[in-house]
Coordinates of C-alpha atoms in Angstrom, one line a residue:
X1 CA 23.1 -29.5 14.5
X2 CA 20.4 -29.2 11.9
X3 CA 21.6 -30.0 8.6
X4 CA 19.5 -28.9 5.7
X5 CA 19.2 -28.8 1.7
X6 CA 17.6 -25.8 0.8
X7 CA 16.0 -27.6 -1.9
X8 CA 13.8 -29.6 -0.2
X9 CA 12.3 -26.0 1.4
X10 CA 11.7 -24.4 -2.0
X11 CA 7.8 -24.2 -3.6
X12 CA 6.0 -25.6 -0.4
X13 CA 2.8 -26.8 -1.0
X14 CA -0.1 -24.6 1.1
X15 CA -0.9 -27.3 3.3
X16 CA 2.7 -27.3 4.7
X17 CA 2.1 -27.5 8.6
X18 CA 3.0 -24.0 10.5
X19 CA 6.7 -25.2 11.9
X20 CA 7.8 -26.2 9.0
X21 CA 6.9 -23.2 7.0
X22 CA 8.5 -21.1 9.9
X23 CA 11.6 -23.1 9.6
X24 CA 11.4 -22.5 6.0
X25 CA 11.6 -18.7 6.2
X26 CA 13.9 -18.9 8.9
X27 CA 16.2 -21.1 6.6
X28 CA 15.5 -18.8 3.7
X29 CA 16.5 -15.3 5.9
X30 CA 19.9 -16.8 6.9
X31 CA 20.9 -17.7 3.4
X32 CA 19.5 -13.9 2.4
X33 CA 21.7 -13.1 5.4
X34 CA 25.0 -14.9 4.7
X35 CA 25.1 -13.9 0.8
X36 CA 24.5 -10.4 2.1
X37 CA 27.6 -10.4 4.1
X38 CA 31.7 -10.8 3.1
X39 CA 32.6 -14.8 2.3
X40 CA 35.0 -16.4 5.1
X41 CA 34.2 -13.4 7.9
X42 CA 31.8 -15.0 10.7
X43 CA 29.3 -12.1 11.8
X44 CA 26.3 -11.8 14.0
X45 CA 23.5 -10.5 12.0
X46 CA 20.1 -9.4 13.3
X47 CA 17.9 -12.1 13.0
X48 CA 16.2 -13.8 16.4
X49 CA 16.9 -17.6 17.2
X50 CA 13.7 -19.4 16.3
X51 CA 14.3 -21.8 19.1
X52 CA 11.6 -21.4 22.8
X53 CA 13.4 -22.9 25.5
X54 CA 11.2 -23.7 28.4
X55 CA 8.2 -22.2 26.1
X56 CA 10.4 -19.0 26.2
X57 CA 11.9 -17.1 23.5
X58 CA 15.5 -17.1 22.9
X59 CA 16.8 -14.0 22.6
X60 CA 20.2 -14.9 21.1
X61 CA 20.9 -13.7 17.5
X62 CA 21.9 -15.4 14.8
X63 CA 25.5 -15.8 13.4
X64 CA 26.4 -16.6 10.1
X65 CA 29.4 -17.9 8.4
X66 CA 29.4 -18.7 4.6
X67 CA 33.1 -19.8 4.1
X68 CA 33.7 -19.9 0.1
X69 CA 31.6 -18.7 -2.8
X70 CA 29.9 -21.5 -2.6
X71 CA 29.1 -24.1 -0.3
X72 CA 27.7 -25.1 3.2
X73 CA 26.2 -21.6 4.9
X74 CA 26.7 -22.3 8.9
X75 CA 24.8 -20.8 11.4
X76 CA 24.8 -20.8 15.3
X77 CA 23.1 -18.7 17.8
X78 CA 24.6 -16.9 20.2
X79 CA 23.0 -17.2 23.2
X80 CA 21.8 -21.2 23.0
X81 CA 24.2 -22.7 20.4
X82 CA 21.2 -23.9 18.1
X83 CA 23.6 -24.4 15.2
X84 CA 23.0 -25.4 11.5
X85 CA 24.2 -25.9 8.1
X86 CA 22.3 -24.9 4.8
X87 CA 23.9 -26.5 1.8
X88 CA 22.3 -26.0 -2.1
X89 CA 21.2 -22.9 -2.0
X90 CA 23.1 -21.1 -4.4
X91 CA 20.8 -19.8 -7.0
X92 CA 17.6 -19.8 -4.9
X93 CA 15.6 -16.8 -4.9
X94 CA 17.3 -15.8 -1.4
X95 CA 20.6 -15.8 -2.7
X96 CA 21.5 -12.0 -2.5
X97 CA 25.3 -12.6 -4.2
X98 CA 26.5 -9.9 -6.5
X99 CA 27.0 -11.1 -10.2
X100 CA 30.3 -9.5 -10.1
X101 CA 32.5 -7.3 -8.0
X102 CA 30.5 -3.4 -7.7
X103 CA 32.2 -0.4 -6.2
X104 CA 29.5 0.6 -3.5
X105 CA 31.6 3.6 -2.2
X106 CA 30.7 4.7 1.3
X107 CA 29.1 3.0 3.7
X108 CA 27.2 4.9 6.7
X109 CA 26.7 2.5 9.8
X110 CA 23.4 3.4 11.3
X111 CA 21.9 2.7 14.5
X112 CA 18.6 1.5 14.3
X113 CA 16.0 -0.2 16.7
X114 CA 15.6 -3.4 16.0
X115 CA 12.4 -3.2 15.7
X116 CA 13.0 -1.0 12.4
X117 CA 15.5 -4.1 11.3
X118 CA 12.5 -6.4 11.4
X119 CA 10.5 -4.3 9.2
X120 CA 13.2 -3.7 6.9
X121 CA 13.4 -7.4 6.6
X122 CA 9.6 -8.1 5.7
X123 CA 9.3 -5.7 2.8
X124 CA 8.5 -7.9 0.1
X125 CA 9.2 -5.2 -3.1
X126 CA 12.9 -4.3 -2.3
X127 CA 15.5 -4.6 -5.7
X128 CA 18.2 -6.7 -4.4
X129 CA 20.3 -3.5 -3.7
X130 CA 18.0 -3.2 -1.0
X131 CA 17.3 -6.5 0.1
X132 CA 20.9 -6.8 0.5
X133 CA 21.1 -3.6 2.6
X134 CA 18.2 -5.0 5.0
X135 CA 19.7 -8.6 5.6
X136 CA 23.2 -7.2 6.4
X137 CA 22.3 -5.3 9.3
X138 CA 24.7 -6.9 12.3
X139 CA 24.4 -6.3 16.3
X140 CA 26.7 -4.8 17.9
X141 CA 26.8 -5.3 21.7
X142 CA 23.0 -4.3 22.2
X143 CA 22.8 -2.4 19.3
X144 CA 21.5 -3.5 15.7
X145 CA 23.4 -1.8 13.0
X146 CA 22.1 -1.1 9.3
X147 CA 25.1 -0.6 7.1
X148 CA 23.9 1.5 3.9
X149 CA 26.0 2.8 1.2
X150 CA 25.7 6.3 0.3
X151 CA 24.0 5.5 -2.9
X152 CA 21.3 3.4 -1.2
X153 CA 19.5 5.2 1.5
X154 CA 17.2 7.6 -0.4
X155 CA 15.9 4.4 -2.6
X156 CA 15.7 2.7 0.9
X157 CA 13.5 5.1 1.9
X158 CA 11.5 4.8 -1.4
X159 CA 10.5 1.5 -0.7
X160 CA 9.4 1.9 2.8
X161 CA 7.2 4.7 1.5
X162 CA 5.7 3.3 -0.9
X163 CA 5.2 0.4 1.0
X164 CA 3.8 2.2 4.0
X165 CA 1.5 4.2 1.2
X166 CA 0.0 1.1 0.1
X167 CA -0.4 -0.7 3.3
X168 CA -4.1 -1.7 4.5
X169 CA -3.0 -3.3 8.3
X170 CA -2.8 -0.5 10.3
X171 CA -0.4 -1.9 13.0
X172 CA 2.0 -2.5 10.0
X173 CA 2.0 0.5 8.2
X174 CA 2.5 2.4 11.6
X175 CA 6.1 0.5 11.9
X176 CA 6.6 1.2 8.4
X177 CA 6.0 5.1 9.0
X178 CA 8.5 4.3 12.2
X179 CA 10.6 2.8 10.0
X180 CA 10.8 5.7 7.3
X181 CA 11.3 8.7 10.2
X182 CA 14.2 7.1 11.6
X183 CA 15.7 6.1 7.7
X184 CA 14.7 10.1 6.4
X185 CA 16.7 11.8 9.9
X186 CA 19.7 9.7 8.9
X187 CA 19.2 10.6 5.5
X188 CA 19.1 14.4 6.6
X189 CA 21.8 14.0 8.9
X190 CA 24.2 10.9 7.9
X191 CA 27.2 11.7 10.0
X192 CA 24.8 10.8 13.0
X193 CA 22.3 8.0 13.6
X194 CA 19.3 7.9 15.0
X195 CA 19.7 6.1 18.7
X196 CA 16.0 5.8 19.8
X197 CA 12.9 5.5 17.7
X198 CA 10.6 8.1 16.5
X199 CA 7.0 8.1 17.1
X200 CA 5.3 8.6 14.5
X201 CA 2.6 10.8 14.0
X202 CA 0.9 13.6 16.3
X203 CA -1.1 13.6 20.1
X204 CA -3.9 12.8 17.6
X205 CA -2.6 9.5 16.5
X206 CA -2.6 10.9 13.0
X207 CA 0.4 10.1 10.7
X208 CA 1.6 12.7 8.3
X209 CA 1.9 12.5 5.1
X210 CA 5.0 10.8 3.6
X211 CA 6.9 12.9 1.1
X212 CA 7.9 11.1 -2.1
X213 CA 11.2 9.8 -2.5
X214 CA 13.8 12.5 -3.6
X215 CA 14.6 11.5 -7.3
X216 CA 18.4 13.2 -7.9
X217 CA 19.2 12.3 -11.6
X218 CA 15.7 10.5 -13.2
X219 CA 14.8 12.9 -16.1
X220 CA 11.7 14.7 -15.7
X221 CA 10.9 14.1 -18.9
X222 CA 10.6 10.5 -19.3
X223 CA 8.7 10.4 -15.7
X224 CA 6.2 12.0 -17.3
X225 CA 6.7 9.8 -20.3
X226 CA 6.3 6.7 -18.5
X227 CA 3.4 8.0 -16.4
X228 CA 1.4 9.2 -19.7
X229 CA 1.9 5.5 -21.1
X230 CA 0.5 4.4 -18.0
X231 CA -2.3 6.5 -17.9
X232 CA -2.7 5.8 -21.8
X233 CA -2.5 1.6 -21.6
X234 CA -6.2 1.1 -19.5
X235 CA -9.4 2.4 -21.4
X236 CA -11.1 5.3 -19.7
X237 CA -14.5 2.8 -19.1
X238 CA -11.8 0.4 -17.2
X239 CA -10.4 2.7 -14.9
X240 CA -12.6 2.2 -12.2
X241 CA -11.5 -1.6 -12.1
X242 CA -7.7 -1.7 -12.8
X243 CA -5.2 1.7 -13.1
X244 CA -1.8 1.2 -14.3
X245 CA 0.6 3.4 -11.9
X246 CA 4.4 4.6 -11.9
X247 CA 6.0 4.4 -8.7
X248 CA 9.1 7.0 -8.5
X249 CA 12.1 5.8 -6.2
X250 CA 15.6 7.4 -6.4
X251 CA 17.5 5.3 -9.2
X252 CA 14.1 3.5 -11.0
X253 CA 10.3 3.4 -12.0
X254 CA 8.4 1.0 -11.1
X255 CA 5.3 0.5 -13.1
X256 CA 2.8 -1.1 -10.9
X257 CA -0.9 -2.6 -11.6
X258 CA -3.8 -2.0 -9.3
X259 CA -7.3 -3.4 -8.8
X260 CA -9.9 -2.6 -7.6
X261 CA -11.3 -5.1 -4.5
X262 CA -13.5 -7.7 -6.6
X263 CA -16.0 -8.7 -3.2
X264 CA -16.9 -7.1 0.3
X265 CA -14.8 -9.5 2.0
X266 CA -11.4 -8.6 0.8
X267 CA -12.5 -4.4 2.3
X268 CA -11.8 -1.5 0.4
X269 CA -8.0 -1.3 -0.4
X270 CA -7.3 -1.7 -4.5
X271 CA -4.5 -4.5 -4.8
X272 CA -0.8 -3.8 -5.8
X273 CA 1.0 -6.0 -8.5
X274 CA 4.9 -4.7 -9.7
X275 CA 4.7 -5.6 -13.5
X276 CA 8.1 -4.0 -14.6
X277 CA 10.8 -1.9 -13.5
X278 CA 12.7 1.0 -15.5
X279 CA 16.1 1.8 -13.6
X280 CA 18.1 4.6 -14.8
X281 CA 22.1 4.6 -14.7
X282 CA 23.0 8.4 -14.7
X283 CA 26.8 7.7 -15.7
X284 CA 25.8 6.6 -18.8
X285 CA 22.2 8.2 -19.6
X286 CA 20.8 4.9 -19.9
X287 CA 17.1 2.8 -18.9
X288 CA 17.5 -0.8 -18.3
X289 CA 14.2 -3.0 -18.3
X290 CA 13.8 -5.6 -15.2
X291 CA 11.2 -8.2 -15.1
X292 CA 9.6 -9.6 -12.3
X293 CA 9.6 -13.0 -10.9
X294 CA 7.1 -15.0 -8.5
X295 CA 9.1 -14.1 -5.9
X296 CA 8.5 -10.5 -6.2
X297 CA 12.2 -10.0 -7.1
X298 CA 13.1 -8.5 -10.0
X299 CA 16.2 -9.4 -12.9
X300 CA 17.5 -8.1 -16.1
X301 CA 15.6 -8.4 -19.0
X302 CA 18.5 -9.8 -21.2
X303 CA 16.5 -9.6 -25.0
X304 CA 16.9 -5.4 -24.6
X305 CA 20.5 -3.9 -23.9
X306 CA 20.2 -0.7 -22.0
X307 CA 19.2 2.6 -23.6
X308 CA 19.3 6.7 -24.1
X309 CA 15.4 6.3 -25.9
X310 CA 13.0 5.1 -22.9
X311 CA 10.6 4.7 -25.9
X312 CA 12.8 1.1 -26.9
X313 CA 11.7 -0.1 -23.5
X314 CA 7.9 1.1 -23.8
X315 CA 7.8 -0.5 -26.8
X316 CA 9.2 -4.1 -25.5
X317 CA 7.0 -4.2 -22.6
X318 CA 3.9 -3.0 -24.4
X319 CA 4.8 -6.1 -26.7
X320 CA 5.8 -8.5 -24.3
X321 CA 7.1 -11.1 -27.1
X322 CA 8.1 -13.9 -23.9
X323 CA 4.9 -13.2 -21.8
X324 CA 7.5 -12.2 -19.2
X325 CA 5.4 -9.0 -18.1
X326 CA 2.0 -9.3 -18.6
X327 CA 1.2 -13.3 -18.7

């Protein structure tokens, strides 16, 4: 049995050789994995054994057991019994735990290939809502199963989008576009899920276009508020160098800054940064600012309660008094 301390695995140095940082992010997917799932129930969850018996992959799946709260997260796989125990990790950045007890409502089991799983898994600009959703998918028998509450799929689909929009690998972004056919049919039709996955694109190998996320509930309005403050916060003469952009998803806006490639070698694609979000609770009328963290993960801004004026929040990040947004 390996036993590990997460700590140890936290802020490797660059020069870390290739199995460790492998064992790294396995170590850091099982603890996203386990504080996904319920405490005290033992589940199988969809991530491969990194073990290669005989030079040949395992194809066991990992199971996860995270007892109390807190404590030792065990894992084992189910095929070669490669078994381990993760200890300090609460707090990390891969600790997916809810703050406090949320009513999620329905849940709609959907079969996905696992494929799909895997790319759910390696989208790096998913809230926690999401992050959760993608590292609680299970097996079942042969099948890999992506439980998603009814509030969660449309900004699932969001992210894959967006992702897929602003993709430059082209092997990637075509699972990403697999990924968001199989999430939108389930999204059109959620008493059924999707058994087989969806090619995507025509006999041409051309990919149509993604439609934006469907945005039920964010006020017009202050999209196009937030957009013009975007569009108003880079000079005209700079524009061709850096753009400030707002990403729509279903429940938030994510304001996002993009530059331009600085030398030949890094190809044509402008770079995406997340610098802020602005998620919008609809019960109560209200924007709440989030910051964003190394990690590409993003958290409350505490100094601002929520509010009905979107302007308040404007305001705060345009000032930035704790460097938090823009450095």
């Amino acid at each position: 049995m390996l036993v590990t301390d997460l700590r140890h695995f936290l802020d490797l140095p660059d020069e870390v050789p290739g199995p460790a940082r492998r064992l790294a992010e396995q170590l850091y997917d099982l603890v996203r994995a386990a504080t996904a799932g319920d405490t005290g129930t033992a589940w199988v969850s969809a991530l491969p054994c990194r073990r290669r018996p005989g030079n040949r992959r395992c194809t066991g799946r990992m199971l996860v057991l995270r007892a109390a709260t807190e404590g030792p997260i065990a894992s084992e796989c189910n095929t070669c019994g490669d078994a381990g125990r993760i200890s300090d990790w609460e707090g990390s950045p891969f600790d997916l735990r809810r703050a406090q007890p949320t009513e999620i409502g329905p849940v709609h089991h959907l079969r996905i290939p696992d494929e799909v799983a895997t790319t759910l898994r390696g989208i790096m600009l998913l809230d926690t809502d999401c992050e959760r959703v993608a590292f609680r998918a299970y097996v079942d028998g042969d099948d890999t199963i992506l439980p998603v509450p009814d509030t969660g799929l449309e900004e699932l689909i969001g992210y894959v989008a967006a992702d897929a929009n602003h993709e430059p690998n082209r092997r990637r972004q075509q699972r990403l576009d697999a990924a968001f056919t199989v999430l939108s049919e389930a999204a059109e039709n959620p008493h059924s899920s999707p058994s087989a996955l969806v090619p995507a694109g025509d006999s041409t190998g051309a990919v149509p276009p993604r439609p934006g996320p469907a945005v039920p509930g964010l006020p017009e309005l202050d999209i196009a508020r937030v957009q013009r403050w975007c569009g108003a916060r880079v000079p005209e003469h700079a524009r061709h160098e850096v753009r400030l952009e707002c990403e729509i998803a279903a429940r938030h806006l994510t304001i996002v800054e993009r530059r331009a490639p600085w030398c030949d070698d890094v190809g044509t694609e402008w770079t995406s940064m997340p610098i802020a979000r602005l998620r919008y609770t609809k019960a109560t009328k209200t924007w709440s600012l989030y910051w964003r963290d190394r990690n590409l993960r993003f958290h409350t801004y505490d100094r601002l309660p929520p509010s009905p004026h979107l302007e308040t929040l404007l305001t705060e990040l345009d000032r930035d008094p704790t460097c938090m947004f823009w450095g």
